[in-house]
PDB file of C-alpha atoms in Angstrom:
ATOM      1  CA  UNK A   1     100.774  84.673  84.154  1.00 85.00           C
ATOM      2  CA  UNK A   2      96.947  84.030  83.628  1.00 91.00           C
ATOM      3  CA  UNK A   3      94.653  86.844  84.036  1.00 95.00           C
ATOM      4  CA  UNK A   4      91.058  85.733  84.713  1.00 96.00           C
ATOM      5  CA  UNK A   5      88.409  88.673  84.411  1.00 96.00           C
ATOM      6  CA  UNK A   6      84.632  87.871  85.627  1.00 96.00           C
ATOM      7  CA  UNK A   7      81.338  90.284  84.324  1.00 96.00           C
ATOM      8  CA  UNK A   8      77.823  89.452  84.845  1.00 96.00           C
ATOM      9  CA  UNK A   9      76.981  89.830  88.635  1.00 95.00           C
ATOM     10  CA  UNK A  10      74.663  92.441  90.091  1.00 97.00           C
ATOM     11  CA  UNK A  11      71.351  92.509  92.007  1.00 98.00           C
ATOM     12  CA  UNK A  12      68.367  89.738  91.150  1.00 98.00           C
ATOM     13  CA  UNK A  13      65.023  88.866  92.563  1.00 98.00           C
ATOM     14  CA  UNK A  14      64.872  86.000  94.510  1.00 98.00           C
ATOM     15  CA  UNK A  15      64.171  83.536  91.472  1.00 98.00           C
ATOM     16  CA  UNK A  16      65.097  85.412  89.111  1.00 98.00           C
ATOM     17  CA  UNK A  17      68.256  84.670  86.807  1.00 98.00           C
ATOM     18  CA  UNK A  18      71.742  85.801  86.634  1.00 98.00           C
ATOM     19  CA  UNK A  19      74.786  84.657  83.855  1.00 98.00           C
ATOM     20  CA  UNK A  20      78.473  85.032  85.021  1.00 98.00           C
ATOM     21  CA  UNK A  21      81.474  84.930  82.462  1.00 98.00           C
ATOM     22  CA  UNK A  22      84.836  84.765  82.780  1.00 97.00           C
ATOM     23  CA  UNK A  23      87.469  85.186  80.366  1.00 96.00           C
ATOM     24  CA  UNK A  24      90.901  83.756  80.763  1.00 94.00           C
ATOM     25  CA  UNK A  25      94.108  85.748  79.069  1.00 89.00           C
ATOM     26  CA  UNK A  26      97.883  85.061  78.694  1.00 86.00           C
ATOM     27  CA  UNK A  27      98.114  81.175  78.669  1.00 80.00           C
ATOM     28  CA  UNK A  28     100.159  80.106  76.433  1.00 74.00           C
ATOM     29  CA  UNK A  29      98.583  77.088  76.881  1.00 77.00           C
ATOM     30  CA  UNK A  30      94.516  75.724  76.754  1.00 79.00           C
ATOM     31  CA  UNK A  31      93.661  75.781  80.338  1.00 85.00           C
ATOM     32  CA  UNK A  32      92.282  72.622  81.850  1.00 90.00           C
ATOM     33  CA  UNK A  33      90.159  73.547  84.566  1.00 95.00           C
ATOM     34  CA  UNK A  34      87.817  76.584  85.025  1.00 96.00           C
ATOM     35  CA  UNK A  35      85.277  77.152  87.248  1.00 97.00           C
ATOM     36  CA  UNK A  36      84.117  79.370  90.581  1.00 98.00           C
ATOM     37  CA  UNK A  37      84.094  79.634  93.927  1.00 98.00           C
ATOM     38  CA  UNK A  38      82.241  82.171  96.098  1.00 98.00           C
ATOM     39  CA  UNK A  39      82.354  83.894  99.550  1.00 98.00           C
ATOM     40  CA  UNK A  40      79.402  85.327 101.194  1.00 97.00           C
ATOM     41  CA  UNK A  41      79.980  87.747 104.137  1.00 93.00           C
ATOM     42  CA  UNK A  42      81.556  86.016 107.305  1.00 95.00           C
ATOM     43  CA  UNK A  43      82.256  83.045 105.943  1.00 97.00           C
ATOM     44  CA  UNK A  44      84.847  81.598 104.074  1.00 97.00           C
ATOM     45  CA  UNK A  45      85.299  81.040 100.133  1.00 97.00           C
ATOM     46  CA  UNK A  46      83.387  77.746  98.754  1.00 97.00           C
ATOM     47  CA  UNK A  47      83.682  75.880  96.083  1.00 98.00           C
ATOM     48  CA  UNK A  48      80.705  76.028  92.947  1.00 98.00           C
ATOM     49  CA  UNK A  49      81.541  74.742  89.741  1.00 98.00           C
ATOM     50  CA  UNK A  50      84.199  73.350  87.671  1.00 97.00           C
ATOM     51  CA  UNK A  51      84.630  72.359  84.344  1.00 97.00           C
ATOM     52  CA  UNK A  52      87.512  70.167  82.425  1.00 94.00           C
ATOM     53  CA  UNK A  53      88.547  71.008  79.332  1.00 91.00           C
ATOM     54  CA  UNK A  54      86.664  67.888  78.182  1.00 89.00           C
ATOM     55  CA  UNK A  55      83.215  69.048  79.412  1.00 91.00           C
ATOM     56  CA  UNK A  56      83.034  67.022  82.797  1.00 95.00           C
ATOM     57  CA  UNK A  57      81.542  69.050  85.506  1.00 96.00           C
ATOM     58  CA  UNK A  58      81.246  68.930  89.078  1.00 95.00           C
ATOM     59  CA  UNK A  59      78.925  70.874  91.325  1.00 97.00           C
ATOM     60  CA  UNK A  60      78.779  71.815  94.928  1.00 97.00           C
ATOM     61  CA  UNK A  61      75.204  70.099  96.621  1.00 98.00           C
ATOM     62  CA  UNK A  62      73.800  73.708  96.994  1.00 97.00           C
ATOM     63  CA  UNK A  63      73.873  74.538  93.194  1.00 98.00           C
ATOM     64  CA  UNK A  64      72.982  71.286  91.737  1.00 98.00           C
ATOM     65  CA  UNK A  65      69.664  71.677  89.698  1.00 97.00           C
ATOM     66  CA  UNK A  66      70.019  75.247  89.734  1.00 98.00           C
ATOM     67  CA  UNK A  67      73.367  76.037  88.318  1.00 98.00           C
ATOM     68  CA  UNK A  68      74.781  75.405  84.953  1.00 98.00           C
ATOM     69  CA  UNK A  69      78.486  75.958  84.150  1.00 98.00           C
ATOM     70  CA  UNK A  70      79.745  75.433  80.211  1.00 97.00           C
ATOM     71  CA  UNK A  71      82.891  76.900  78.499  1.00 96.00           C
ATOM     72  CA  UNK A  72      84.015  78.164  75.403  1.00 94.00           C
ATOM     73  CA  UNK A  73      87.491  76.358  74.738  1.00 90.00           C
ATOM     74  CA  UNK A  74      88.171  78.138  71.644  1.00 89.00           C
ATOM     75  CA  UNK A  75      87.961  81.493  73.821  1.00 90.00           C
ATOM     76  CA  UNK A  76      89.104  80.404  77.326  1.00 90.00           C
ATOM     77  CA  UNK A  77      85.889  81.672  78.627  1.00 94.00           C
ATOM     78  CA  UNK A  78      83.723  80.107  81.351  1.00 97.00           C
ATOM     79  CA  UNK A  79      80.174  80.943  82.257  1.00 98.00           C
ATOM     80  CA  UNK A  80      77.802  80.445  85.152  1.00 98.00           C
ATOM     81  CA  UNK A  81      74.303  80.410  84.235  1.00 98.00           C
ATOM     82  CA  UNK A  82      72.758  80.608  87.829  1.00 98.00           C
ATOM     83  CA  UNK A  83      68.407  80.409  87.939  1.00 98.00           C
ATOM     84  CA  UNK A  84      66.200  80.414  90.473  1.00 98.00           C
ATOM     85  CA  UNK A  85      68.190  81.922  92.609  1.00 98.00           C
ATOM     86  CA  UNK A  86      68.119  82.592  96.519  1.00 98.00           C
ATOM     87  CA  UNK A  87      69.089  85.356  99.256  1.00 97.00           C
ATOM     88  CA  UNK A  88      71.922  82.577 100.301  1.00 97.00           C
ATOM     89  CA  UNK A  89      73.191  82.731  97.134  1.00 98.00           C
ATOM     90  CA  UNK A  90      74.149  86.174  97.533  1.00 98.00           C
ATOM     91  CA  UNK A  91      78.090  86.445  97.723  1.00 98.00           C
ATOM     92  CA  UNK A  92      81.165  87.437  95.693  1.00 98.00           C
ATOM     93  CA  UNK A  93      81.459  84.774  92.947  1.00 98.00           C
ATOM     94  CA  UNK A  94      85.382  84.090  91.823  1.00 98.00           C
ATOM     95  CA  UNK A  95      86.718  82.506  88.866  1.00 98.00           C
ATOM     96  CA  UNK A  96      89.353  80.255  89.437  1.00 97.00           C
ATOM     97  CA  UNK A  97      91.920  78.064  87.164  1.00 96.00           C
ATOM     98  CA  UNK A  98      93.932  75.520  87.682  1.00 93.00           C
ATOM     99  CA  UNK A  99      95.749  72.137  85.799  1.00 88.00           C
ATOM    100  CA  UNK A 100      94.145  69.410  86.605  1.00 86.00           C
ATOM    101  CA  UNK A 101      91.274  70.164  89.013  1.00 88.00           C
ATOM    102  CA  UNK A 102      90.096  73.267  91.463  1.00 92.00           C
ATOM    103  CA  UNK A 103      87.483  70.680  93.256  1.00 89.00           C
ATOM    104  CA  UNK A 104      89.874  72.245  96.018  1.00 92.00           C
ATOM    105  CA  UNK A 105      91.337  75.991  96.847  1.00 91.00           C
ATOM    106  CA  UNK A 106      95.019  74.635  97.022  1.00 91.00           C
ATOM    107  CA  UNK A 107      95.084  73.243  93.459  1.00 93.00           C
ATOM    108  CA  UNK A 108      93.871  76.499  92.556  1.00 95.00           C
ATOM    109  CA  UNK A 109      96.560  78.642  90.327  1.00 94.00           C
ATOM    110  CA  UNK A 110      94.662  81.539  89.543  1.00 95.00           C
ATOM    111  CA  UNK A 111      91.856  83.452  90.639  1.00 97.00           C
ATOM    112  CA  UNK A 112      89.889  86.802  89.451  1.00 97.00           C
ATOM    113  CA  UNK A 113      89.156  89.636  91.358  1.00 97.00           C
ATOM    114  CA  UNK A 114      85.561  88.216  91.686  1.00 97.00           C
ATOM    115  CA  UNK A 115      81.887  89.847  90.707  1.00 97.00           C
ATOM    116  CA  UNK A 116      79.637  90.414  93.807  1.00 98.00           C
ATOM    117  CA  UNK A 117      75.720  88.745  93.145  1.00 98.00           C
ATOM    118  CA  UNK A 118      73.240  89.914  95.615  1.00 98.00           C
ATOM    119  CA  UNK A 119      69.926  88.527  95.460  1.00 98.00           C
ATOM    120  CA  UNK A 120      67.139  90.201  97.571  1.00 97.00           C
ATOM    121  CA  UNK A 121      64.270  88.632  98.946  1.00 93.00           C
TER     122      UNK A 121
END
């Protein structure tokens, strides 16, 4: 059972700068992909960011240029380095895991409890 644990979210000025982390525990194995989804109120959960164990990455349109996600293999830990950021950003950001790819929610194993971002205008 993996245990994914997010820190870094809280309350930013539009533009300002926020870093998300999440650590991954009790994989016996190096996890392939890592990477985040988010939900803002009323709507549903949406993809962000992944990363391959290799370093490929894939972003959703909305984050491109503004969003960088990297990982620490050697400590199962992704992060989220999220600038100039904007009142639609604003949402619960969850880490999610998965073998091969979580590009989608169903190949998806794991997910953390999530870290709420709110950025005011």
């Amino acid at each position: 059972q993996v245990q994914l644990v997010e820190s870094g979210g809280g309350l930013v000025q539009a533009g300002g700068s926020l870093r998300l982390s999440c650590a991954a525990s009790g994989s016996r194995f190096m996890i392939n992909a890592m990477g985040w989804y988010r939900q803002a109120p009323g709507k549903q959960r949406e993809f962000v960011a992944a990363i391959i164990r290799g370093g490929s990455t894939n972003y959703a349109d909305s984050v491109k240029g503004r969003f960088t996600i990297s990982r620490d293999n050697a400590k199962n830990t992704v992060y989220l380095q999220m600038n100039s950021l904007k009142p639609e950003d604003t949402a619960v950001y969850y880490c999610a895991s998965g073998g091969l790819t979580i590009a989608t929610m169903g190949m998806v194993d794991y997910w953390g409890v999530g870290t709420l971002v709110t950025v005011s205008s």
